[in-house]
Every structure is written in C-alpha cells, then in structure tokens.
Coordinates of C-alpha atoms and ligand atoms in Angstrom, one line a residue:
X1 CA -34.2 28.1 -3.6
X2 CA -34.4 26.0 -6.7
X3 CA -34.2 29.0 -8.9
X4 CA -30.5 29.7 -7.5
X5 CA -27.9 28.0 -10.0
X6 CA -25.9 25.9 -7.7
X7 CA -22.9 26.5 -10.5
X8 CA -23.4 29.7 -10.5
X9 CA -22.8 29.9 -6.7
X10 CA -19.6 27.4 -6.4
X11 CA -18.2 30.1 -9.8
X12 CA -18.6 33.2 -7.3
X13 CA -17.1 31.6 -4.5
X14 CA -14.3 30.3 -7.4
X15 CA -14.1 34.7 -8.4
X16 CA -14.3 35.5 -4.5
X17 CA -11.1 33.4 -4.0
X18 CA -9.3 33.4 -7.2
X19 CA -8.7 37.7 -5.9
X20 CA -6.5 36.3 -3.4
X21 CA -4.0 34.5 -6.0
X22 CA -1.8 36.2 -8.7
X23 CA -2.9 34.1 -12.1
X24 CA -4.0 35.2 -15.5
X25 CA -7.6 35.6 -16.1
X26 CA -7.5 33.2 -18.9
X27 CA -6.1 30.7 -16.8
X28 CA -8.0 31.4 -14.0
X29 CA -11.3 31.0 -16.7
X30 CA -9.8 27.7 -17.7
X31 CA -10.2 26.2 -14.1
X32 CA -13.6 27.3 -13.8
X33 CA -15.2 26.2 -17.1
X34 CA -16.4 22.4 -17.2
X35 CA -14.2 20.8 -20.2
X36 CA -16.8 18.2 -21.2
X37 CA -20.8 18.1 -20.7
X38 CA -22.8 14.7 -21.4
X39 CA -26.5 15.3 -21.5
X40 CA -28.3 12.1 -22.3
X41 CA -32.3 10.9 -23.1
X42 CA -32.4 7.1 -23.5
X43 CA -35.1 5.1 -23.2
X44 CA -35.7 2.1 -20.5
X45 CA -38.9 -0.3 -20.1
X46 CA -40.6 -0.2 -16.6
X47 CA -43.4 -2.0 -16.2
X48 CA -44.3 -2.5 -19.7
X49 CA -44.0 0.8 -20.9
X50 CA -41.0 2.9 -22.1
X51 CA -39.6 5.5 -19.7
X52 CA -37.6 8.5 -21.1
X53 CA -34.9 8.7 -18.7
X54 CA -33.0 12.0 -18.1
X55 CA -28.9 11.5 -17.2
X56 CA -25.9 13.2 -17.3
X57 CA -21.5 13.2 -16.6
X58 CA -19.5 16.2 -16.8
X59 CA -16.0 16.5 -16.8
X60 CA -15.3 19.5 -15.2
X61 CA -11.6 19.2 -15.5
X62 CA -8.7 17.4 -17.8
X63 CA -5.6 19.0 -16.5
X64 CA -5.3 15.8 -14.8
X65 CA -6.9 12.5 -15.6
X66 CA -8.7 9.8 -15.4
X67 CA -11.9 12.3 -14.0
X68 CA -13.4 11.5 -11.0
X69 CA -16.8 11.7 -9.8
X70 CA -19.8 9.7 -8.0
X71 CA -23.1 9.5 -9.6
X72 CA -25.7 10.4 -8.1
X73 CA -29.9 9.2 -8.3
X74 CA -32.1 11.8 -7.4
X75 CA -34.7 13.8 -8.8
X76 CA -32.9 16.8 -8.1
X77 CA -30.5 16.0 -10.7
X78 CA -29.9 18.2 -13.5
X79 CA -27.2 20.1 -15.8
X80 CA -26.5 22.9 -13.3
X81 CA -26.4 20.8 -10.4
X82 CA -23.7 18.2 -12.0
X83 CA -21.6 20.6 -13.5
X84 CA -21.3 22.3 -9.5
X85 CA -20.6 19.1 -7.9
X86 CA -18.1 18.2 -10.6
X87 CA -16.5 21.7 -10.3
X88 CA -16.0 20.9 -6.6
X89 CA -14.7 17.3 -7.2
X90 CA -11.7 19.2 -8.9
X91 CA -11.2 21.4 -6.0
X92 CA -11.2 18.5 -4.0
X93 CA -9.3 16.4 -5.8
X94 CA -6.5 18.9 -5.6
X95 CA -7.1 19.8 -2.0
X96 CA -6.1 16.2 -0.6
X97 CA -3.7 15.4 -3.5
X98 CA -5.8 13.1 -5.2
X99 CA -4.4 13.2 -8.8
X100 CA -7.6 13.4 -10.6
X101 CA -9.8 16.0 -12.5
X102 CA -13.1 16.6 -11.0
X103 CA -16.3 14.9 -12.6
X104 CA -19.7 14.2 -11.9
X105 CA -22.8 12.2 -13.2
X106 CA -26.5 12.0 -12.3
X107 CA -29.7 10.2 -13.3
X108 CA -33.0 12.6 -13.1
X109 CA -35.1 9.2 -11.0
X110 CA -36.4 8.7 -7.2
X111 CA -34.4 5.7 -6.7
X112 CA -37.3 4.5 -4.2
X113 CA -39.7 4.1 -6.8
X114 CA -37.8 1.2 -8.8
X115 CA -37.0 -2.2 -7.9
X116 CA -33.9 -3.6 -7.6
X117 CA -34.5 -5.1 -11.6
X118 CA -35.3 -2.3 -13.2
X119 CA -32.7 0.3 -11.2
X120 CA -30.4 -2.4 -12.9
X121 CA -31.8 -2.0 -15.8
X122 CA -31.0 2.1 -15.5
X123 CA -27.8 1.7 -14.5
X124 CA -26.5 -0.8 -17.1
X125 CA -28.2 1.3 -19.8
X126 CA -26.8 4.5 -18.5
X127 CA -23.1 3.1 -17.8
X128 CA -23.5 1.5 -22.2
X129 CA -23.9 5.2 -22.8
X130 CA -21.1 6.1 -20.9
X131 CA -19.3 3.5 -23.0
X132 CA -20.5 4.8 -26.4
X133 CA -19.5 8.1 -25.5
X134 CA -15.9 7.1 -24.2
X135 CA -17.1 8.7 -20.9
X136 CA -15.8 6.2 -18.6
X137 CA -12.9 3.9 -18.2
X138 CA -9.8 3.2 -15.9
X139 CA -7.6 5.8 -17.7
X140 CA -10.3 8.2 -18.6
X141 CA -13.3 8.6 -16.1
X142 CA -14.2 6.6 -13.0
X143 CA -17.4 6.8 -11.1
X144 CA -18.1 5.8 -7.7
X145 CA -21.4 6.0 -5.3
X146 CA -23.3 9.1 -4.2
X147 CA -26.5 10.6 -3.3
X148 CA -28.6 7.3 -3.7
X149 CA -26.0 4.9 -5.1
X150 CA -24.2 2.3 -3.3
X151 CA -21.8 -1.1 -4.3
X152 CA -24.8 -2.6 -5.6
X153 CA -24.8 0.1 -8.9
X154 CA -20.9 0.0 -8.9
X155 CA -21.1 -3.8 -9.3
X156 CA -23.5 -3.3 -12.0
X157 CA -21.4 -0.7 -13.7
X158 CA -18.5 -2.6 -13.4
X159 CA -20.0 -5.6 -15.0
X160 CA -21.7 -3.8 -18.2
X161 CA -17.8 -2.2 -18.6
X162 CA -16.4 -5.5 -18.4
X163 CA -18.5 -7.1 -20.8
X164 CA -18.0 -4.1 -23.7
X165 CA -14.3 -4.5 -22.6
X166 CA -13.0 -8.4 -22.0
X167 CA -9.5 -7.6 -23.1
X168 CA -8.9 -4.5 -21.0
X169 CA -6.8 -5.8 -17.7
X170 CA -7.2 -3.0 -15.9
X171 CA -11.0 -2.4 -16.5
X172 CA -11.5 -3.1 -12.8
X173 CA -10.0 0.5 -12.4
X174 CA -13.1 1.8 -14.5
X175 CA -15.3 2.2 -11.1
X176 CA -15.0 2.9 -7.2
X177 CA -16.8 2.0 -4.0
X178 CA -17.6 -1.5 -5.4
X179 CA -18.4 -4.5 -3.0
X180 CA -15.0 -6.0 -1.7
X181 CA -15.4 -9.0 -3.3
X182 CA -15.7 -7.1 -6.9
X183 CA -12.0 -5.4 -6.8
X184 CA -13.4 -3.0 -4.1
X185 CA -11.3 -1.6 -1.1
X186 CA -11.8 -2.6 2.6
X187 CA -13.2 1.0 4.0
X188 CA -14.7 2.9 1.1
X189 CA -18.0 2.1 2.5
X190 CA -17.2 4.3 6.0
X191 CA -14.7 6.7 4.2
X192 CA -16.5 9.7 3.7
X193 CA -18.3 9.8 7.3
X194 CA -14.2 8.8 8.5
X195 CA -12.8 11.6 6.6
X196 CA -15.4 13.9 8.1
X197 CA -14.5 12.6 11.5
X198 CA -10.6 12.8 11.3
X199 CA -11.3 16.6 9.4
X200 CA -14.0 17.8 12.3
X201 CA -11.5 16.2 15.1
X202 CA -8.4 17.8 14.0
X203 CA -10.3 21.4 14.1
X204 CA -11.5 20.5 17.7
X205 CA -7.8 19.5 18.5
X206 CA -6.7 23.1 18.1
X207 CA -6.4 24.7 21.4
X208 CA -6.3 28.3 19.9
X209 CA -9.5 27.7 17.5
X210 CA -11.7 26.1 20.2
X211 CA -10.8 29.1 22.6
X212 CA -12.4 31.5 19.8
X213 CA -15.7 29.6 20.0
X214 CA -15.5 29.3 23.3
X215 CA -15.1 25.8 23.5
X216 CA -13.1 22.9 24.7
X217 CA -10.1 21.3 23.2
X218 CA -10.8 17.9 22.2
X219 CA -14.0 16.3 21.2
X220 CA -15.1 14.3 24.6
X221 CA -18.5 15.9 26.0
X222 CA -18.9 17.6 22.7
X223 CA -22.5 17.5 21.1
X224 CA -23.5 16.6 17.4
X225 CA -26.6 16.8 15.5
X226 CA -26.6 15.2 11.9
X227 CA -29.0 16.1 9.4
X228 CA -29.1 13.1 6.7
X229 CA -28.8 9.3 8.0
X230 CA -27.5 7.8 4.9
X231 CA -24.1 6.5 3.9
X232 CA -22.5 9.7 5.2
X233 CA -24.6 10.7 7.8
X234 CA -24.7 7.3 9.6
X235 CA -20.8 6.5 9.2
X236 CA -20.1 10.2 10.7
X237 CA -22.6 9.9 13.2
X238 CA -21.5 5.9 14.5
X239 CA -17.1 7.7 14.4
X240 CA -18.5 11.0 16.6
X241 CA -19.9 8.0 19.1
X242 CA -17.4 6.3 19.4
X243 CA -15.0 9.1 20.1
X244 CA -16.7 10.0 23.1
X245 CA -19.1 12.8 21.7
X246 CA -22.8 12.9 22.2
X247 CA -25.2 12.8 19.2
X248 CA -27.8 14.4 20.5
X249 CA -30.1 14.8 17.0
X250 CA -30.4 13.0 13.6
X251 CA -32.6 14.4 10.9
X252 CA -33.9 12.5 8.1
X253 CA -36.3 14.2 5.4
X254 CA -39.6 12.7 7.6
X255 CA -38.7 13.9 10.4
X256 CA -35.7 14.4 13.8
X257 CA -35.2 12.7 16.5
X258 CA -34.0 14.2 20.1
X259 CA -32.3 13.1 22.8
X260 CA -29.7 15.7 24.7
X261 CA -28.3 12.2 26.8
X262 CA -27.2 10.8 23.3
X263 CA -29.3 8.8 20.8
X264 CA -27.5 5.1 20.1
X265 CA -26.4 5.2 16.7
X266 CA -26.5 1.1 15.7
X267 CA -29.8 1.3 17.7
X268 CA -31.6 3.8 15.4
X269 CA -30.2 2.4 12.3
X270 CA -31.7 -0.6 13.2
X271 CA -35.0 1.3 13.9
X272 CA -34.5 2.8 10.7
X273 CA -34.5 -0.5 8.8
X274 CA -37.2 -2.3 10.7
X275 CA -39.9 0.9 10.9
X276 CA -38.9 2.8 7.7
X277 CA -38.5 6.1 9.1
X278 CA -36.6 7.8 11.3
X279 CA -39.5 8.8 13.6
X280 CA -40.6 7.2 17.2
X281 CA -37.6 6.2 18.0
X282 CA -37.8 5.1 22.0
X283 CA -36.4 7.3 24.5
X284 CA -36.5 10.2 22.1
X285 CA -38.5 13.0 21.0
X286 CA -39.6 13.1 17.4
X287 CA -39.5 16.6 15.7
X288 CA -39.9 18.0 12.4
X289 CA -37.4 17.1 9.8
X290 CA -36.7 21.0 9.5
X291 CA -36.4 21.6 13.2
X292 CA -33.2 19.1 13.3
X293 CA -30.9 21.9 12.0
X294 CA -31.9 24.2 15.0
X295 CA -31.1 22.1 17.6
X296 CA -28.9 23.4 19.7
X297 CA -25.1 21.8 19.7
X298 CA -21.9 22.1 19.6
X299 CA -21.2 20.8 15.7
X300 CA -23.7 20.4 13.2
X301 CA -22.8 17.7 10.0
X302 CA -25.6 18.7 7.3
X303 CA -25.1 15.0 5.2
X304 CA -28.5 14.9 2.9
X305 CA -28.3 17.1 0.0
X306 CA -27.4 21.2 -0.8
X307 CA -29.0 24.4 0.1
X308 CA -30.6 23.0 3.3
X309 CA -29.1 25.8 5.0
X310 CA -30.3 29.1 3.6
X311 CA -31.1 33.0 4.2
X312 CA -34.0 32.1 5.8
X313 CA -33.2 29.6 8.8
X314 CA -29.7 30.4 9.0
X315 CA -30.3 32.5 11.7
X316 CA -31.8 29.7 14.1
X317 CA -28.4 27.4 13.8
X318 CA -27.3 27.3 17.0
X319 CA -24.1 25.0 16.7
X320 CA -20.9 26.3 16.5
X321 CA -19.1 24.6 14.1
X322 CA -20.7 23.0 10.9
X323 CA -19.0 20.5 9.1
X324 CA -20.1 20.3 5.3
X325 CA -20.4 16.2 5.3
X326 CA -22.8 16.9 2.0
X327 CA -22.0 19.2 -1.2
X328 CA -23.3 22.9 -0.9
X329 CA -25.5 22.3 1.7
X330 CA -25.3 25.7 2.9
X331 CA -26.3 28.7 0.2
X332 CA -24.0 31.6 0.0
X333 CA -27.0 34.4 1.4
X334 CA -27.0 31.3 4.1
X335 CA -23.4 31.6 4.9
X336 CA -22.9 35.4 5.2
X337 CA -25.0 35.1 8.1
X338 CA -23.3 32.1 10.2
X339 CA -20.0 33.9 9.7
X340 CA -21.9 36.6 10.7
X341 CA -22.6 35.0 14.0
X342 CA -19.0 33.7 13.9
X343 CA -19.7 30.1 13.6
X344 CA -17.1 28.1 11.7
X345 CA -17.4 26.4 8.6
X346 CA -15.4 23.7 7.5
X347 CA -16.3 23.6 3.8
X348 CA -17.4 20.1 1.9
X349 CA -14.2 20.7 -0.8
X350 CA -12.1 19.6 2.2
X351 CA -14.7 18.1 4.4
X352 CA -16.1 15.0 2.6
X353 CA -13.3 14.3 0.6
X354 CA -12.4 10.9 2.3
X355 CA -14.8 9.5 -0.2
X356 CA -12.3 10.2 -3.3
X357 CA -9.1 9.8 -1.3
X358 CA -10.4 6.0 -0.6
X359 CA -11.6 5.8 -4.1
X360 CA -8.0 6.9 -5.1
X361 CA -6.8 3.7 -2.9
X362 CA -8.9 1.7 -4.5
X363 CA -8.4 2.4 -8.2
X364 CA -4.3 2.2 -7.1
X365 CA -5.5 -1.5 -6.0
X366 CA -7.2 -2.0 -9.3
X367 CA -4.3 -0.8 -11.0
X368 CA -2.0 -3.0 -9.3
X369 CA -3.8 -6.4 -9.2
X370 CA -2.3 -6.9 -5.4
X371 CA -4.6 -6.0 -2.0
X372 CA -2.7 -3.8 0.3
X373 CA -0.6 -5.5 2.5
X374 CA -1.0 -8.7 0.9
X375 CA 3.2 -8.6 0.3
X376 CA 4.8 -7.1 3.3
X377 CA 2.4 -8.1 6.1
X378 CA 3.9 -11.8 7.1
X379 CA 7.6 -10.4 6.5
X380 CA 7.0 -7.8 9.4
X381 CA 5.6 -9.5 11.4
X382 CA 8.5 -12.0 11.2
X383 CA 10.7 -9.6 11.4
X384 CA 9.4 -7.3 14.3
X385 CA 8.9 -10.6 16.0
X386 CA 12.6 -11.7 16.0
X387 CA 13.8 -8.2 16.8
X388 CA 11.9 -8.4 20.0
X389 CA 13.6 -12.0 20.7
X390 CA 16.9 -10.5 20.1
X391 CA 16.1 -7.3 22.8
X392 CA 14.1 -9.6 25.0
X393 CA 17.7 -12.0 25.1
X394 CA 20.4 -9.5 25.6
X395 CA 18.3 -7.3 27.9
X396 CA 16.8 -10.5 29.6
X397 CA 13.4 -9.0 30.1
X398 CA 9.7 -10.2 28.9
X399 CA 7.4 -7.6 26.9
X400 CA 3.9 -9.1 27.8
X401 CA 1.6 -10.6 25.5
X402 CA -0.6 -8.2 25.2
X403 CA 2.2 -5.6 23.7
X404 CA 4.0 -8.0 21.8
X405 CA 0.8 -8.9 19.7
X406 CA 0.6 -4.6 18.9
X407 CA 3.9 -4.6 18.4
X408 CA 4.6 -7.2 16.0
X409 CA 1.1 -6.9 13.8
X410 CA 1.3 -6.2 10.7
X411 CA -0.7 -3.8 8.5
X412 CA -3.8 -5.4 6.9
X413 CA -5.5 -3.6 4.0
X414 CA -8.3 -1.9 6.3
X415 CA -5.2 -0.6 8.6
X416 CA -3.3 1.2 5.4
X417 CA -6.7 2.3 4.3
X418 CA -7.8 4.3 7.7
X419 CA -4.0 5.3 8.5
X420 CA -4.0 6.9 4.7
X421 CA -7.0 8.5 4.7
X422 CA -6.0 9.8 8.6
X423 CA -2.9 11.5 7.3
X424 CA -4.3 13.3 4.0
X425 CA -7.4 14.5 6.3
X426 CA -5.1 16.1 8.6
X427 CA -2.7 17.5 5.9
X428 CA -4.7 19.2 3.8
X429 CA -6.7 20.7 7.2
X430 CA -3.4 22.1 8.2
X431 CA -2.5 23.5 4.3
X432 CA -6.0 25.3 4.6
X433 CA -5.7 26.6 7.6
X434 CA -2.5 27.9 7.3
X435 CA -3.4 29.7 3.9
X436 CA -6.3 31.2 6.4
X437 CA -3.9 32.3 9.1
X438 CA -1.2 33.7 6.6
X439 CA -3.8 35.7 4.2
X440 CA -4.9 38.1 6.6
X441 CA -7.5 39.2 4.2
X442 CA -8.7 35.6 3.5
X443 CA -12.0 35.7 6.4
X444 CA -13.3 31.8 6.7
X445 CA -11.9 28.6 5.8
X446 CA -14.0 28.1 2.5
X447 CA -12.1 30.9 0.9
X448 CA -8.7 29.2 1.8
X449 CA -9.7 26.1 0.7
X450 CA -10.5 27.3 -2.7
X451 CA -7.4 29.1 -2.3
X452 CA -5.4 26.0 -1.8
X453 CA -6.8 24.1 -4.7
X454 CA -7.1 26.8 -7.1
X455 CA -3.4 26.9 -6.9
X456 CA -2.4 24.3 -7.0
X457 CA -4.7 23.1 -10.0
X458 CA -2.7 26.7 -11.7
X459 CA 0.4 24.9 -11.0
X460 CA -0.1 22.2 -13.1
X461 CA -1.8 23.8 -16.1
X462 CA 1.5 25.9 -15.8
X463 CA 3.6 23.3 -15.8
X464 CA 1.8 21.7 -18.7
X465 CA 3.8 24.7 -20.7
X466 CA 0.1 25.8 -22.3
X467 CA 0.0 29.1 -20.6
X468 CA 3.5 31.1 -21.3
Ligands
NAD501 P1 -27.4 8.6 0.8 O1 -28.4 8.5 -0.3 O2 -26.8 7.3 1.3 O3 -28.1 9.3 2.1 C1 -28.7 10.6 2.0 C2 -29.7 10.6 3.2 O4 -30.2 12.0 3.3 C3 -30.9 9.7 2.9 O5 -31.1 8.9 4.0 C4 -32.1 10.7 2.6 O6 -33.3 10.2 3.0 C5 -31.6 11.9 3.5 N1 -32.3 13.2 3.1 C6 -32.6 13.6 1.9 N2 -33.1 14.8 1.9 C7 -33.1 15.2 3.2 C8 -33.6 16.3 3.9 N3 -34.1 17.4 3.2 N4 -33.5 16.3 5.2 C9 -32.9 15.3 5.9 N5 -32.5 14.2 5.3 C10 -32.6 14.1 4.0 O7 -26.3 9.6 0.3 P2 -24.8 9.8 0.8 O8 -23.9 9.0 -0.1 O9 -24.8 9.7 2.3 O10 -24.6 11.3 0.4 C11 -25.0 12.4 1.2 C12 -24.3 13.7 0.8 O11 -22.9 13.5 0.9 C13 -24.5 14.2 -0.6 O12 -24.5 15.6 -0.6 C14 -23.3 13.6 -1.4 O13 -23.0 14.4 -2.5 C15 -22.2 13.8 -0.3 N6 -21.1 12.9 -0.5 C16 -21.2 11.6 -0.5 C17 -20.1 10.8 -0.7 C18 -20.1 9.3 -0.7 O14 -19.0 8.7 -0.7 N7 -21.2 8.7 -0.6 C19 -18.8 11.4 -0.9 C20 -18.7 12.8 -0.9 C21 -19.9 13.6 -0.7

C-alpha cells in the first residue's frame, strides 16, 4: 500500500473526470500541477540532543488566494502525500465555494512521542520557516488543524506569526481552528464531523437514492460504524447519535468496539480518556482494529487516515453507503470493487469539507475584527419582539412563552456558524448530484464531484484572461 503514490491516484481520478468536461489540455494540466512545493530539514533540540526534523507546505493552487490547508503530524507524512491532500483542498475549496486555493503542510513526527514543550518547540520552529519563506499569512496561506493537530498548535502558530509581524492588523487571519478566545470561531472544533453529518443526512433524505440501496428514507433506525475516534470521527459519531441513528462500531488503530444496541458516544470518549484505548469498553465486544470496517451497517464513516480501504478487504464492507469523513481513505483498486457491489460513495472532496467552510467563517471574522452577530442580534430581537406586541394587540391573542422566546431570538455566532455550514453542505450535495444524474456517462458521485470543481476552478483561470 505504501508504494502506491497517493498523488498519483487523486491525478487519475483528476484524468478520469477531466474526459467529462470540454477544456484545453494545458489548462486542464494547470489545475492538476501543485504551483508551489516547500520541502524543509530544520533542526530542533529534544531532550538534549538535536533532532533533524522533516516538514513540508505545498500550494497546490494560486488561481485563487490566500491557500488553504491544515497541517498535519504524523509519520506518514511526506512529499507525495501533501501534494495529494493539497490537490484535494482545491477541489474542495471550489466544491462548497470556499474562495481559496488548495494547500497542505505536514511534519514527518509521532505527535505522541513529544511533550507538550517540545511539540511547541516544532511547531513555532516550523511556522518561523513558513515565515522566512513567505509561506503563510492572512493574504497568502493559512493553515488550520489536521491529522494530529488541534487549537493548541494554531495558538502557537498564531503567536510565532504575531511576533514576526506586530504591525500586520489582520495577522489574526494568518491561521484557522484556533481556541475561541485566540480570534477562533464558535464551531470549528465540531465542523468537520457537522459537515459530514448534514452531507451523509441529505443523501439519506433522498427518497429515490435510498430505494436503490434498498433502504429507508431518513436516517432514524439507521446504523453507523466509524473507523477513527479523533476530532472527526468523535464529532461525526456524537451528530449520527443524536439524530436518532445507532452507532453500532468505533474503530481506533488498537482495536473496535461492538455493540448492535448502540455504543454511547460521550461514554466511550470518556473511556477513551481515562483507559487510553479504545478497547474494554463495558457492554461491548472488543474486536480487532481491522475488523471494525467489516462490520456490518448501514453507513460506514472511515475518519483515521487514507488507503484503509483497499483491494484486499474491500470485498468484506458490508455497509451501504460510506462517507469519506478522512482524505483518500479508500484506494482506487479498493473502490472499483464497492461500486462494484453498488455501495455508494460520497467522496471526502465534498464529504469533510465543513472543516474549510468553517475555517472560511473564521478567517472572514478575522478579517473583520467583529464576532458574528455581535451587531444585529439585540436589534432583532427588539424588533421581532415589538412586531409580535403589535399582532398580539390588533388580533388580541397571546403567542405562549415558549414560542415567543424562538421567535424573537436572535442569531448568536454558533447559530450563523451551523446554519452556514448547513446550507453549503446541502448545496454543493445537490450541484454533485445533479452533475451525476445529468452526465449519464458520469457512474459514482466521486467522478461528479471532480466534475463540479474542475469546472468551476476552469472558469476562473478563464476568466483571469491567461488562457485565450
Ligand atoms: P485526529 O488526529 O484528531 O484523529 C484521528 C484518529 O484516527 C486518532 O484517534 C487515531 O488514533 C486514529 N487512527 C489512526 N490510524 C488509525 C487506523 N489505522 N485505524 C483506526 N483509527 C486510526 O485527526 P482528525 O482531525 O480527526 O482527522 C482525521 C481525518 O479527517 C484525516 O484524514 C484528516 O485529513 C481528515 N480531515 C480532518 C479535518 C479537520 O478539521 N480536523 C478536516 C478535513 C479532513
């Protein structure tokens, strides 16, 4: 599995989609390439002794800017695998309107291994590099969390940019998914796992698809297994809940967990925290981490990592649906044979794209110095409040407490923040599956996803006037 260039496979399904649209090849070649590749080797001291460390951010794509990416800690990291997950942060971007270029960055380490000091160390050393190299910045490239990043490293990069740049007033704009109180937006935490909620729930809302996989409309009764219980995983995992649908497995990389009455979400994380793994958790059956994928559901959210899904276990996913909650998590020889066995994919260019669309929001907030809602909240209130006085006088009836308190609220930040992110979930699943239902020779919904963003992103470079 390592051997396969994760690049390599997001560039075929780029060709594989790029058929279906009428564009010049050079164009075409220009949205594929990555404009900008930063490999860096600096050195950090651990425990006494110097540590080479191994990092990277690629811009995939300029045709619209500041780039936009999360960075990413793992020892998985490395050229190939940025420059993929930056390739489909432009897609992304594109796909729920975000106006962005794609971007991506990495640091070769097993976050686990390092304490709290000297990950800061890392990331303050990593994000001066960035600096040096004119690789991040409000207007020009802005980070956010990832595989194995979280507030904590924003509020570190945010503070090293700071420092380089006192005079900049919007240099809180240079960085997403920090901590609230750090210029951060109420939500980003939950928006990825959300956006993969809202995505997954307006698939199972469609009468016509959920008769093709046999299925009910609607997503009460329906059963979830999650492979993954990070940021993603748990947030998607805790919305599926609370929606009415039963989480029947949760796979972490020590092991599953089993139960086909519903495992309590808070209960495991809490589990989680206090045991360190995943495993033993009462009133379930513990499994191998592998086994999770094969349980048998209705939708399966892979949320770890890529390629978990592959030629070889493909054929023992027994869910119906999968929703891509991580990047590439299922390998193209892996794919031919779900749609093979007609299960439905909804791919992770759409899928976990609440992430950036939050990030958008908060950067917007950055920009404009002002919290959402902080202006407009009192005055409607006021206002929806004397207009029911007025109807309650002339029509001499009382609306009860209970309503007039709905009624008149006004929007708070978190409100604007989940009733954004439900609308551009739902839009761009409905500008995807239309492209699917309109190109009869388009066959799955990854194709038309590319579809949608490839041209779109063709639009703009046209409209640039650099390709008469
Ligand atoms: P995270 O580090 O918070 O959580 C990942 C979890 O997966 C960890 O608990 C880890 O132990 C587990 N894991 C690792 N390998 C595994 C394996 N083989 N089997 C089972 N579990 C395994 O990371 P995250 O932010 O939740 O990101 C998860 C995925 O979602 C990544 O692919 C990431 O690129 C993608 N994603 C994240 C965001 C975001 O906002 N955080 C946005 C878009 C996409």
């Amino acid at each position: 599995m390592a051997n396969l260039s994760f690049f390599k496979s997001v560039s075929d399904y780029f060709d594989n989609a790029a058929q279906h649209l009428k564009y010049p090849k050079g164009l075409l070649d220009q949205i594929k390439v990555p404009n900008s590749v930063l490999s860096l080797r600096f050195p950090v001291k651990i425990a006494g002794k110097i540590e080479i460390i191994e990092a990277y951010r690629v811009q995939h794509s300029h045709h619209k800017v500041p780039c936009k990416g999360g960075i990413r800690y793992a020892m998985g990291v490395n050229q190939d695998e940025v420059t993929a997950l930056a390739a489909l942060m432009t897609l992304k971007c594109a796909i729920v309107d975000v106006p962005f270029g794609g971007a991506k960055g990495g640091i070769r380490i097993d976050a686990r291994k390092y304490t709290d000091q000297q990950l800061q160390r890392i990331t303050r050393r990593y994000t001066t590099e960035l600096i040096k190299k004119k690789f991040i910045g409000p207007g020009i490239d802005v980070p956010a969390p990832d595989y194995g990043t979280g507030a904590k490293e924003m509020a570190w990069i945010l503070d090293t940019y700071t420092t380089f740049n006192p005079d900049q007033i919007d240099a809180y704009g240079c960085v997403t998914g920090k901590p609230v109180n750090l210029g951060g937006i109420r939500g980003r935490t939950e928006a990825t796992g959300l956006g993969v909620f809202y995505g997954i729930r307006e698939f199972c809302d469609q009468a016509e698809d959920m008769k093709a996989l046999k299925l009910n409309t609607g997503l009460e009764g329906k059963t979830v297994v999650v492979q993954g219980f990070g940021n993603v995983g748990y947030w998607s995992a805790k919305f599926f809940q609370n929606a009415g649908a039963i989480v029947v497995g949760i796979a972490e990389y020590d092991g599953a967990v089993y139960n086909p009455k519903g495992l309590d979400i808070d209960a495991l994380s809490k589990h989680v925290k206090a045991s360190g793994s995943i495993t033993n958790f009462a009133g379930s059956k513990s499994l191998p981490s592998n086994a999770g994928l094969e349980i048998e559901c209705d939708i399966l959210i892979p949320a770890a990592i890529e390629s978990v899904i592959h030629k070889e276990n493909a054929k023992n996913i027994k869910a119906k649906i999968i929703g891509e909650a991580a990047n590439g998590p299922i390998t193209p020889a892996g794919e031919k044979i779900l749609l093979k066995k007609k299960i439905a994919i909804l791919p992770d260019t759409f899928l976990n794209a609440g992430g950036v669309t939050v990030s958008y929001f908060e950067w917007l907030k950055n920009l404009s110095h002002v919290r959402f809602g902080r202006m407009d909240k009192r005055f409607y209130e006021n206002s929806t409040s004397l207009m029911l006085d007025t109807v309650e006088r002339i029509t001499d009836k009382k609306v009860n407490k209970r309503d007039r308190k709905q009624i008149v609220k006004g929007a708070d930040e978190i409100d604007l923040v989940y009733s954004g992110l439900e609308e551009t979930m739902i839009n761009a699943f409905h500008e995807i599956r239309e492209t699917y239902k309109r190109k009869k020779t388009i066959s799955d919904l990854r194709t038309a996803a590319f579809v949608v963003s490839i041209d779109k992103i063709a639009k703009s470079y046209l409209s640039l006037g650099i390709f008469p």
